[in-house]
Coordinates of C-alpha atoms and ligand atoms in Angstrom, one line a residue:
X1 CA 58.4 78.3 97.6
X2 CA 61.3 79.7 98.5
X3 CA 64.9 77.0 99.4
X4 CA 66.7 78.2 102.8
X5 CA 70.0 76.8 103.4
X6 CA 71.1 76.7 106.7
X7 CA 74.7 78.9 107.3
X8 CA 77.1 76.5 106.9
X9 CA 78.1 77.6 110.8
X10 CA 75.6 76.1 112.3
X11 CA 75.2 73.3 110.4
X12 CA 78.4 72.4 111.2
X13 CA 77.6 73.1 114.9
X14 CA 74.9 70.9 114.5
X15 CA 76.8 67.9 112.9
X16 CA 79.6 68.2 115.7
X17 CA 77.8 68.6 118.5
X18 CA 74.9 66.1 117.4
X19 CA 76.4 63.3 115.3
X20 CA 77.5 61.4 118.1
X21 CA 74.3 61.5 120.5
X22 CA 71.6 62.3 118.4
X23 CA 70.6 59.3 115.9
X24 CA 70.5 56.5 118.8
X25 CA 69.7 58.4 121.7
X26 CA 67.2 61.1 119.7
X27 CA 65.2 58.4 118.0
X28 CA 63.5 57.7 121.4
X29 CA 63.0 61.8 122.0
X30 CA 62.1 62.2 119.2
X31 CA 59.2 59.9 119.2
X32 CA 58.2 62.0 122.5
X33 CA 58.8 65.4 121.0
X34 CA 56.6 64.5 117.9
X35 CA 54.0 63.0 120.9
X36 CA 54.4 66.3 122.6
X37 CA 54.4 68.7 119.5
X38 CA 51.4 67.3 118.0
X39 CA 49.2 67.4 121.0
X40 CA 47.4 70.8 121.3
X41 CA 47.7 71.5 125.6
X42 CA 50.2 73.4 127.0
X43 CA 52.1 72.1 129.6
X44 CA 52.6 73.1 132.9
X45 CA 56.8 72.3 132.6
X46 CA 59.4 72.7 129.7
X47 CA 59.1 70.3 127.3
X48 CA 62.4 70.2 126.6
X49 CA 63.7 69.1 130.3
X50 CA 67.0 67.3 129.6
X51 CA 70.3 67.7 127.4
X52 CA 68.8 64.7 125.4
X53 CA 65.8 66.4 124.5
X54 CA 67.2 69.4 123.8
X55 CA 69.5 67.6 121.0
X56 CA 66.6 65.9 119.5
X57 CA 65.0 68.8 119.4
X58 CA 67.7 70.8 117.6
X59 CA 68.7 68.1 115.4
X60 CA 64.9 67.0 114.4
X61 CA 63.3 70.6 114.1
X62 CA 65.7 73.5 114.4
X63 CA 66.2 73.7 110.6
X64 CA 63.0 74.1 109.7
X65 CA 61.7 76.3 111.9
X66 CA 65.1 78.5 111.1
X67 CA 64.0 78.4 107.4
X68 CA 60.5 79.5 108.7
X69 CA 61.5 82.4 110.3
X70 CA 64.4 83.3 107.6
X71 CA 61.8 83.4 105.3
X72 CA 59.4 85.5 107.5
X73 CA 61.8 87.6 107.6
X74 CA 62.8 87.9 104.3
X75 CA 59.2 88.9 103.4
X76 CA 59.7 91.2 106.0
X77 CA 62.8 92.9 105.2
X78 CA 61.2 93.3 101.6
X79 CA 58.5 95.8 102.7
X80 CA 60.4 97.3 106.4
X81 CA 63.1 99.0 103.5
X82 CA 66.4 99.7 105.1
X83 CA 65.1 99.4 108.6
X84 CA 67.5 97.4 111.3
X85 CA 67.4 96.4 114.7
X86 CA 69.8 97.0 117.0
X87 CA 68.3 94.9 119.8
X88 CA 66.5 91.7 119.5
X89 CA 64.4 89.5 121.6
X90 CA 63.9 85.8 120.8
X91 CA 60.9 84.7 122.8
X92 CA 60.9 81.0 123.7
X93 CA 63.5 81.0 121.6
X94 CA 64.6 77.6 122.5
X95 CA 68.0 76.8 120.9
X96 CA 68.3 79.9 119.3
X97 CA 66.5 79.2 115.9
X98 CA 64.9 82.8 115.2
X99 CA 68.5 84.3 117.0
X100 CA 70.6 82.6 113.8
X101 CA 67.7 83.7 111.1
X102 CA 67.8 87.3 112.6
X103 CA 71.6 87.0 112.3
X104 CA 71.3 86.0 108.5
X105 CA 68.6 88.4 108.1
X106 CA 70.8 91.4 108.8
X107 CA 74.4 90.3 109.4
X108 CA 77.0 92.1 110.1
X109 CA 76.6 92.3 113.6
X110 CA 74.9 94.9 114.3
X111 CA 72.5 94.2 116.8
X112 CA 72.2 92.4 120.1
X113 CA 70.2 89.5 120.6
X114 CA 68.6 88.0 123.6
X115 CA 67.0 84.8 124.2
X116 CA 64.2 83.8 126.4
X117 CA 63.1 80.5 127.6
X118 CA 61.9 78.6 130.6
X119 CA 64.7 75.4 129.8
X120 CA 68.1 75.5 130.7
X121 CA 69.1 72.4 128.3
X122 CA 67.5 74.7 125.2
X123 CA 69.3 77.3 126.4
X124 CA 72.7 75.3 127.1
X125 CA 72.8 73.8 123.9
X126 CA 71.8 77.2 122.3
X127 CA 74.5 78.6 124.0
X128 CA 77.0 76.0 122.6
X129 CA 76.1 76.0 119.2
X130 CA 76.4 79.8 119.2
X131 CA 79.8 79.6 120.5
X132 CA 81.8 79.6 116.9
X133 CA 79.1 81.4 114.7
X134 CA 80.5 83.5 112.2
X135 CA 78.1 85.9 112.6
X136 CA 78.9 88.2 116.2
X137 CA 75.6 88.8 116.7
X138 CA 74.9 85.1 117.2
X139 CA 78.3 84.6 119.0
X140 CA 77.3 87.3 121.6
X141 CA 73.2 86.7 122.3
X142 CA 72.6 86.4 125.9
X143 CA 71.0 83.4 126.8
X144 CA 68.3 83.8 129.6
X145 CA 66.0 81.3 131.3
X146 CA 62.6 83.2 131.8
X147 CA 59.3 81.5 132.0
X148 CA 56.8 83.4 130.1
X149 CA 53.7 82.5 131.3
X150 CA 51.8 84.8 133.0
X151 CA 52.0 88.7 132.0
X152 CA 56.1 88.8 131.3
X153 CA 58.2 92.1 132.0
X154 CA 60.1 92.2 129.2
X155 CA 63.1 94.7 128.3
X156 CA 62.3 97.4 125.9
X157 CA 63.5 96.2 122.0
X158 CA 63.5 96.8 118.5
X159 CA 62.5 93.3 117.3
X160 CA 60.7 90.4 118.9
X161 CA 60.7 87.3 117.7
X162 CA 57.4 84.6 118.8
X163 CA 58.9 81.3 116.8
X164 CA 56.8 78.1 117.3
X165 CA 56.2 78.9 121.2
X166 CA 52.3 80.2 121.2
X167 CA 51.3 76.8 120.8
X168 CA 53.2 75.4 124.0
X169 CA 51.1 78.2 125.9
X170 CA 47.3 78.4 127.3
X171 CA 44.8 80.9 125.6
X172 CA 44.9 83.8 128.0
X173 CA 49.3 82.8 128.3
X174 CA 49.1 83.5 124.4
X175 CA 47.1 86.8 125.0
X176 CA 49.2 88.2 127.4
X177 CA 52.6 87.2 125.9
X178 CA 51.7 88.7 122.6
X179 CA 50.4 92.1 124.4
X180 CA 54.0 92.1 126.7
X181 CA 56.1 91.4 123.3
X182 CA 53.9 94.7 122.3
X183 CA 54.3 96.7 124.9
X184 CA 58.3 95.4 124.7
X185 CA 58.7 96.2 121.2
X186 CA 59.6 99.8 119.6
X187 CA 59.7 98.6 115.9
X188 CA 58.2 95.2 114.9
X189 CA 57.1 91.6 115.7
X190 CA 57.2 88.6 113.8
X191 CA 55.3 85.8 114.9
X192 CA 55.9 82.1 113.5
X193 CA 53.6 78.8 113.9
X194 CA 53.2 75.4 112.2
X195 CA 51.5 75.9 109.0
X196 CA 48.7 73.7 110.1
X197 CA 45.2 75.0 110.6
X198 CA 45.5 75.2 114.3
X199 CA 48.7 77.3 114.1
X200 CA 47.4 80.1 111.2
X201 CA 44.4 80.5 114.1
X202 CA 46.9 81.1 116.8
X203 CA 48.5 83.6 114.0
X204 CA 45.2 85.1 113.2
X205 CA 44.8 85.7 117.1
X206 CA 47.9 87.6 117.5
X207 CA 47.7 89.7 114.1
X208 CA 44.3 90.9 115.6
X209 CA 46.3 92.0 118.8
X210 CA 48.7 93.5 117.1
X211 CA 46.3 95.7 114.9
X212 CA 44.0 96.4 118.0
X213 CA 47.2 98.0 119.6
X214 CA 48.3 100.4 116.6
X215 CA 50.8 97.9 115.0
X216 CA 50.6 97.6 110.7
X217 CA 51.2 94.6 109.4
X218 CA 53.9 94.4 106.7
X219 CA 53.7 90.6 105.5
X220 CA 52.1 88.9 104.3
X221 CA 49.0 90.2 104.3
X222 CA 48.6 93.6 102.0
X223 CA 46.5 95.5 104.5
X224 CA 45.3 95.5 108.0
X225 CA 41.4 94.7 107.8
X226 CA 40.0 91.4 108.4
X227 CA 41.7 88.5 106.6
X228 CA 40.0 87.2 103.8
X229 CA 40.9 83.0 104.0
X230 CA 37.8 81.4 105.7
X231 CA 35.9 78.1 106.4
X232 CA 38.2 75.3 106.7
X233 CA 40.9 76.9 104.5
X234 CA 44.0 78.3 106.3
X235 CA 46.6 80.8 104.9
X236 CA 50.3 79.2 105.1
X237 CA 53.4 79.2 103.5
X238 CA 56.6 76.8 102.7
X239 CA 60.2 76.7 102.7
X240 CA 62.2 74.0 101.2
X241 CA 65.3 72.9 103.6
X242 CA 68.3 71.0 102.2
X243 CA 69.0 67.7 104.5
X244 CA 72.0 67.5 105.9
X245 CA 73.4 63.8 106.6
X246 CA 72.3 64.3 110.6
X247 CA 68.9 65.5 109.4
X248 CA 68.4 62.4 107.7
X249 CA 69.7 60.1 110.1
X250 CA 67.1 61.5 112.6
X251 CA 64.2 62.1 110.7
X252 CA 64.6 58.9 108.6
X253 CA 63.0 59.4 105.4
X254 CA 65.0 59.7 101.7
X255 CA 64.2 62.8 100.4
X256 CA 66.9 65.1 100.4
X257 CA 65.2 68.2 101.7
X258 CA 61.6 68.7 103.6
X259 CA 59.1 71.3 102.9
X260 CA 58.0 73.2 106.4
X261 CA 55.0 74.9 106.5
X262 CA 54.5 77.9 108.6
X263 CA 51.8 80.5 109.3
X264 CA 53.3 84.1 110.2
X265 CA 52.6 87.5 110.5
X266 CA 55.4 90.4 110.7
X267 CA 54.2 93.7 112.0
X268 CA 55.7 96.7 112.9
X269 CA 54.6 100.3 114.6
X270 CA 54.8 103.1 111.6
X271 CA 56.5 105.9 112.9
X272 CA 59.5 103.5 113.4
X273 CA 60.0 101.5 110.8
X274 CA 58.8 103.4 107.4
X275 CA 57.7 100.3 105.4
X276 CA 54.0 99.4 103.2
X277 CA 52.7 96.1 102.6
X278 CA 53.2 94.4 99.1
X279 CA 49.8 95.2 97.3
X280 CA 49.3 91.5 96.7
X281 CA 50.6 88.1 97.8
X282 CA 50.8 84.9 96.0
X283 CA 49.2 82.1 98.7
X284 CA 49.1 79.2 96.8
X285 CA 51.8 77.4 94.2
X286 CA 51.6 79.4 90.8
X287 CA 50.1 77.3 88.2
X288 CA 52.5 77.5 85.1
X289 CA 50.4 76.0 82.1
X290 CA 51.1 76.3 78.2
X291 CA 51.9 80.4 77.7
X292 CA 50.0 81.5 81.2
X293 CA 49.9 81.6 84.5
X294 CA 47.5 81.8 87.1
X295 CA 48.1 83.3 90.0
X296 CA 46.1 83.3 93.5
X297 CA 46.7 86.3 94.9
X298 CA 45.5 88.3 98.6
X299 CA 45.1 91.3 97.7
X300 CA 45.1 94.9 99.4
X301 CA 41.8 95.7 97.6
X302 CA 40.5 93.1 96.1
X303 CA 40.4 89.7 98.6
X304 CA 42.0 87.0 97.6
X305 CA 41.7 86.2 93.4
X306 CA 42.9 84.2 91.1
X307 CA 44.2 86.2 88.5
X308 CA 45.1 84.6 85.0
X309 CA 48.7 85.9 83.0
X310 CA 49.2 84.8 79.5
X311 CA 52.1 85.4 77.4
X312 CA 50.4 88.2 75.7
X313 CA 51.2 90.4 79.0
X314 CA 54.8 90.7 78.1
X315 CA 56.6 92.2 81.7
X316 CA 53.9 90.8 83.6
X317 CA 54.2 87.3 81.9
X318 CA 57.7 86.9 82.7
X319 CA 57.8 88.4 86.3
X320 CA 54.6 86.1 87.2
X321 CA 56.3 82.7 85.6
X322 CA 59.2 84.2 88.4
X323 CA 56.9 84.5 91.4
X324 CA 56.9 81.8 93.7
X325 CA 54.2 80.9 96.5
X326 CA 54.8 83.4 99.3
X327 CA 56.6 86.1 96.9
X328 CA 54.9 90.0 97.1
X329 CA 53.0 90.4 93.7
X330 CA 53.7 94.2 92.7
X331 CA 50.2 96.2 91.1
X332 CA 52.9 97.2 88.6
X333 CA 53.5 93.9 88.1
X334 CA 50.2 92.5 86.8
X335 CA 49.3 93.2 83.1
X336 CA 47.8 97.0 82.9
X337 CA 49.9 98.3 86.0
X338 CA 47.3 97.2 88.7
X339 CA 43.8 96.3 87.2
X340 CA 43.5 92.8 87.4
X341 CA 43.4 90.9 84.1
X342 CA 40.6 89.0 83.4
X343 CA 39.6 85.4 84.7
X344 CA 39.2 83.2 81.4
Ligands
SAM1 C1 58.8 74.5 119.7 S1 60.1 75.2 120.7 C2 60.6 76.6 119.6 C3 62.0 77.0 119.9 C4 62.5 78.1 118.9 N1 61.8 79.3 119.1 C5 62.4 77.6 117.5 O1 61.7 78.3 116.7 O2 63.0 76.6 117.2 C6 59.1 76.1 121.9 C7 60.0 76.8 122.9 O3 59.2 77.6 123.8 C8 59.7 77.4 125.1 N2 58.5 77.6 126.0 C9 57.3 77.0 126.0 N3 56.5 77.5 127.0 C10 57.3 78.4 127.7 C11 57.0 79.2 128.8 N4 55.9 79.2 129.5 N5 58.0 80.0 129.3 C12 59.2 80.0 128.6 N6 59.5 79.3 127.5 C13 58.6 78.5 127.1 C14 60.1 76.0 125.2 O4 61.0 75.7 126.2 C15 60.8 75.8 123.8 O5 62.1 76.1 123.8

């Protein structure tokens, strides 16, 4: 699992525009967001319908759902090559938390951002915490209120961003969004959820769309054919976020990070973005025991396996005691240059 620290920029933004409000007036929105966010049906209205929620919201979940999509993207960026977007578009992107992780994800500036969401206090405080960002990309993302129910038109781009919104939206909303952020998108689509089992089915349904309509899928799965984790399992990732003092005030709690588990799927149409899966992925915690390592990998030929490395594999030892859950696992990289070792 993979740490993502939040640029220091936005943390900050956070802390000034937060500290004051947030810990007595977001304790009682936050109680209503967690209310809201755990129920499964889509609502009719934003959810986030005042400046008040729209704080809690920020201060209670917009790190970790930045760390989710910063480490999409990551994986992303691993098999896309040298690809970049010059446009962006952050679908329910709230207060901006996918606009700031595309931002890290290629800075420089580069590209133009554009948000999309049905609240104007999301969008507000979005707009306000972008205001100083380091990165100009973040500084200069147009903030737009758009409900997307329905069958949205939505301007022509090179990357779309879906973070944590296909769960605030009926079946046939869902459907229609993902096919519009399609039909939007020239190069690819990364789509984040709660790493719950109810979210890796809403990612499942959209990775389906997106193969039906031509797209391949770069991470995390290493091919495009049906995927392999059944039954009650669920595939799902992790990234560790660093608490900031704010964080900790809100959420309560004494740890000084949290773990948030996402489901995603990155995809992207071939003739524009020249990238290949990773032949393998590692879905679960590597288990380092006395002079081995097992491994359980999803596999581009093979399904998922668990594949054993002991310190007799040399190369292949030392680059699986370095993988981490989430990480591509090379062919190269497993003893013999591709042929699965032996289970014990
Ligand atoms: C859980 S928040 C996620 C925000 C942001 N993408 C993130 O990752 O932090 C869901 C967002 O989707 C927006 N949303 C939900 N349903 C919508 C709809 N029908 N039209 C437009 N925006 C919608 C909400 O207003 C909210 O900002």
């Amino acid at each position: 699992m993979s740490t993502v620290h939040l640029p220091s920029d936005l943390q900050d933004a956070l802390t000034e525009r937060l500290q004051a409000t947030a810990p007595s007036r977001a304790s009682a929105q936050v109680e209503r967001l967690i209310e809201n966010y755990r129920g499964t049906t889509p609502t009719a209205a934003p959810i986030l319908r005042d400046a008040a929620d729209a704080a809690a919201y920020a201060a209670y979940r917009m790190p970790a759902t930045y760390a989710a999509v910063r480490s999409a993207l990551g994986a992303f960026r691993e098999q896309a090559g040298e690809w970049t977007p010059v446009t962006h578009l952050d679908l329910g992107g709230g207060t901006g938390a996918a606009t700031w992780a595309v931002a890290d994800a290629w800075p420089g500036g580069a590209h133009r951002s554009t948000v999309l969401d049905w609240s104007p206090a999301a969008l507000a405080l979005g707009r306000d915490l972008a205001r100083d960002a380091e990165e100009e990309a973040v500084r200069r993302a147009e903030w737009t209120r758009a409900p997307l129910g329905g069958a949205p038109a939505l301007p022509v781009t090179d990357l779309v961003t879906v973070s944590y919104v296909l769960g605030e939206l009926t079946a046939a909303d869902r459907a229609s969004l993902i096919d519009a952020a399609v039909a939007a998108t020239r190069g690819a689509l990364v789509v984040a959820e709660p790493g719950t089992p109810e979210g890796y089915r809403r990612v499942i349904e959209a990775r389906d769309r997106l193969i039906a309509a031509g797209l391949t899928v770069l991470a995390p799965c290493p091919h495009d054919g049906a995927c392999p984790v059944t039954g009650t399992d669920w595939c799902h990732f992790a990234a560790r976020v660093p608490r900031t003092s704010l964080h900790r005030q809100v959420k309560g709690g004494t740890l000084p990070y949290e773990d948030e588990k996402f489901s995603y799927v990155a995809a992207a149409r071939a003739a524009a973005v020249p990238g290949a899966p990773a032949a393998a992925r590692v879905v679960r915690h590597p288990q380092i025991r006395k002079g081995q390592v097992l491994l359980d990998l999803c596999t581009r030929d093979d399904g998922l396996n668990r594949t054993t490395v002991t310190k007799r594999h040399g190369a292949a030892y030392r680059a699986a005691r370095d993988t981490a859950w989430g990480d591509a696992f090379e062919a190269g990289d497993t003893p013999g240059g591709g042929e699965a070792p032996e289970l014990p």
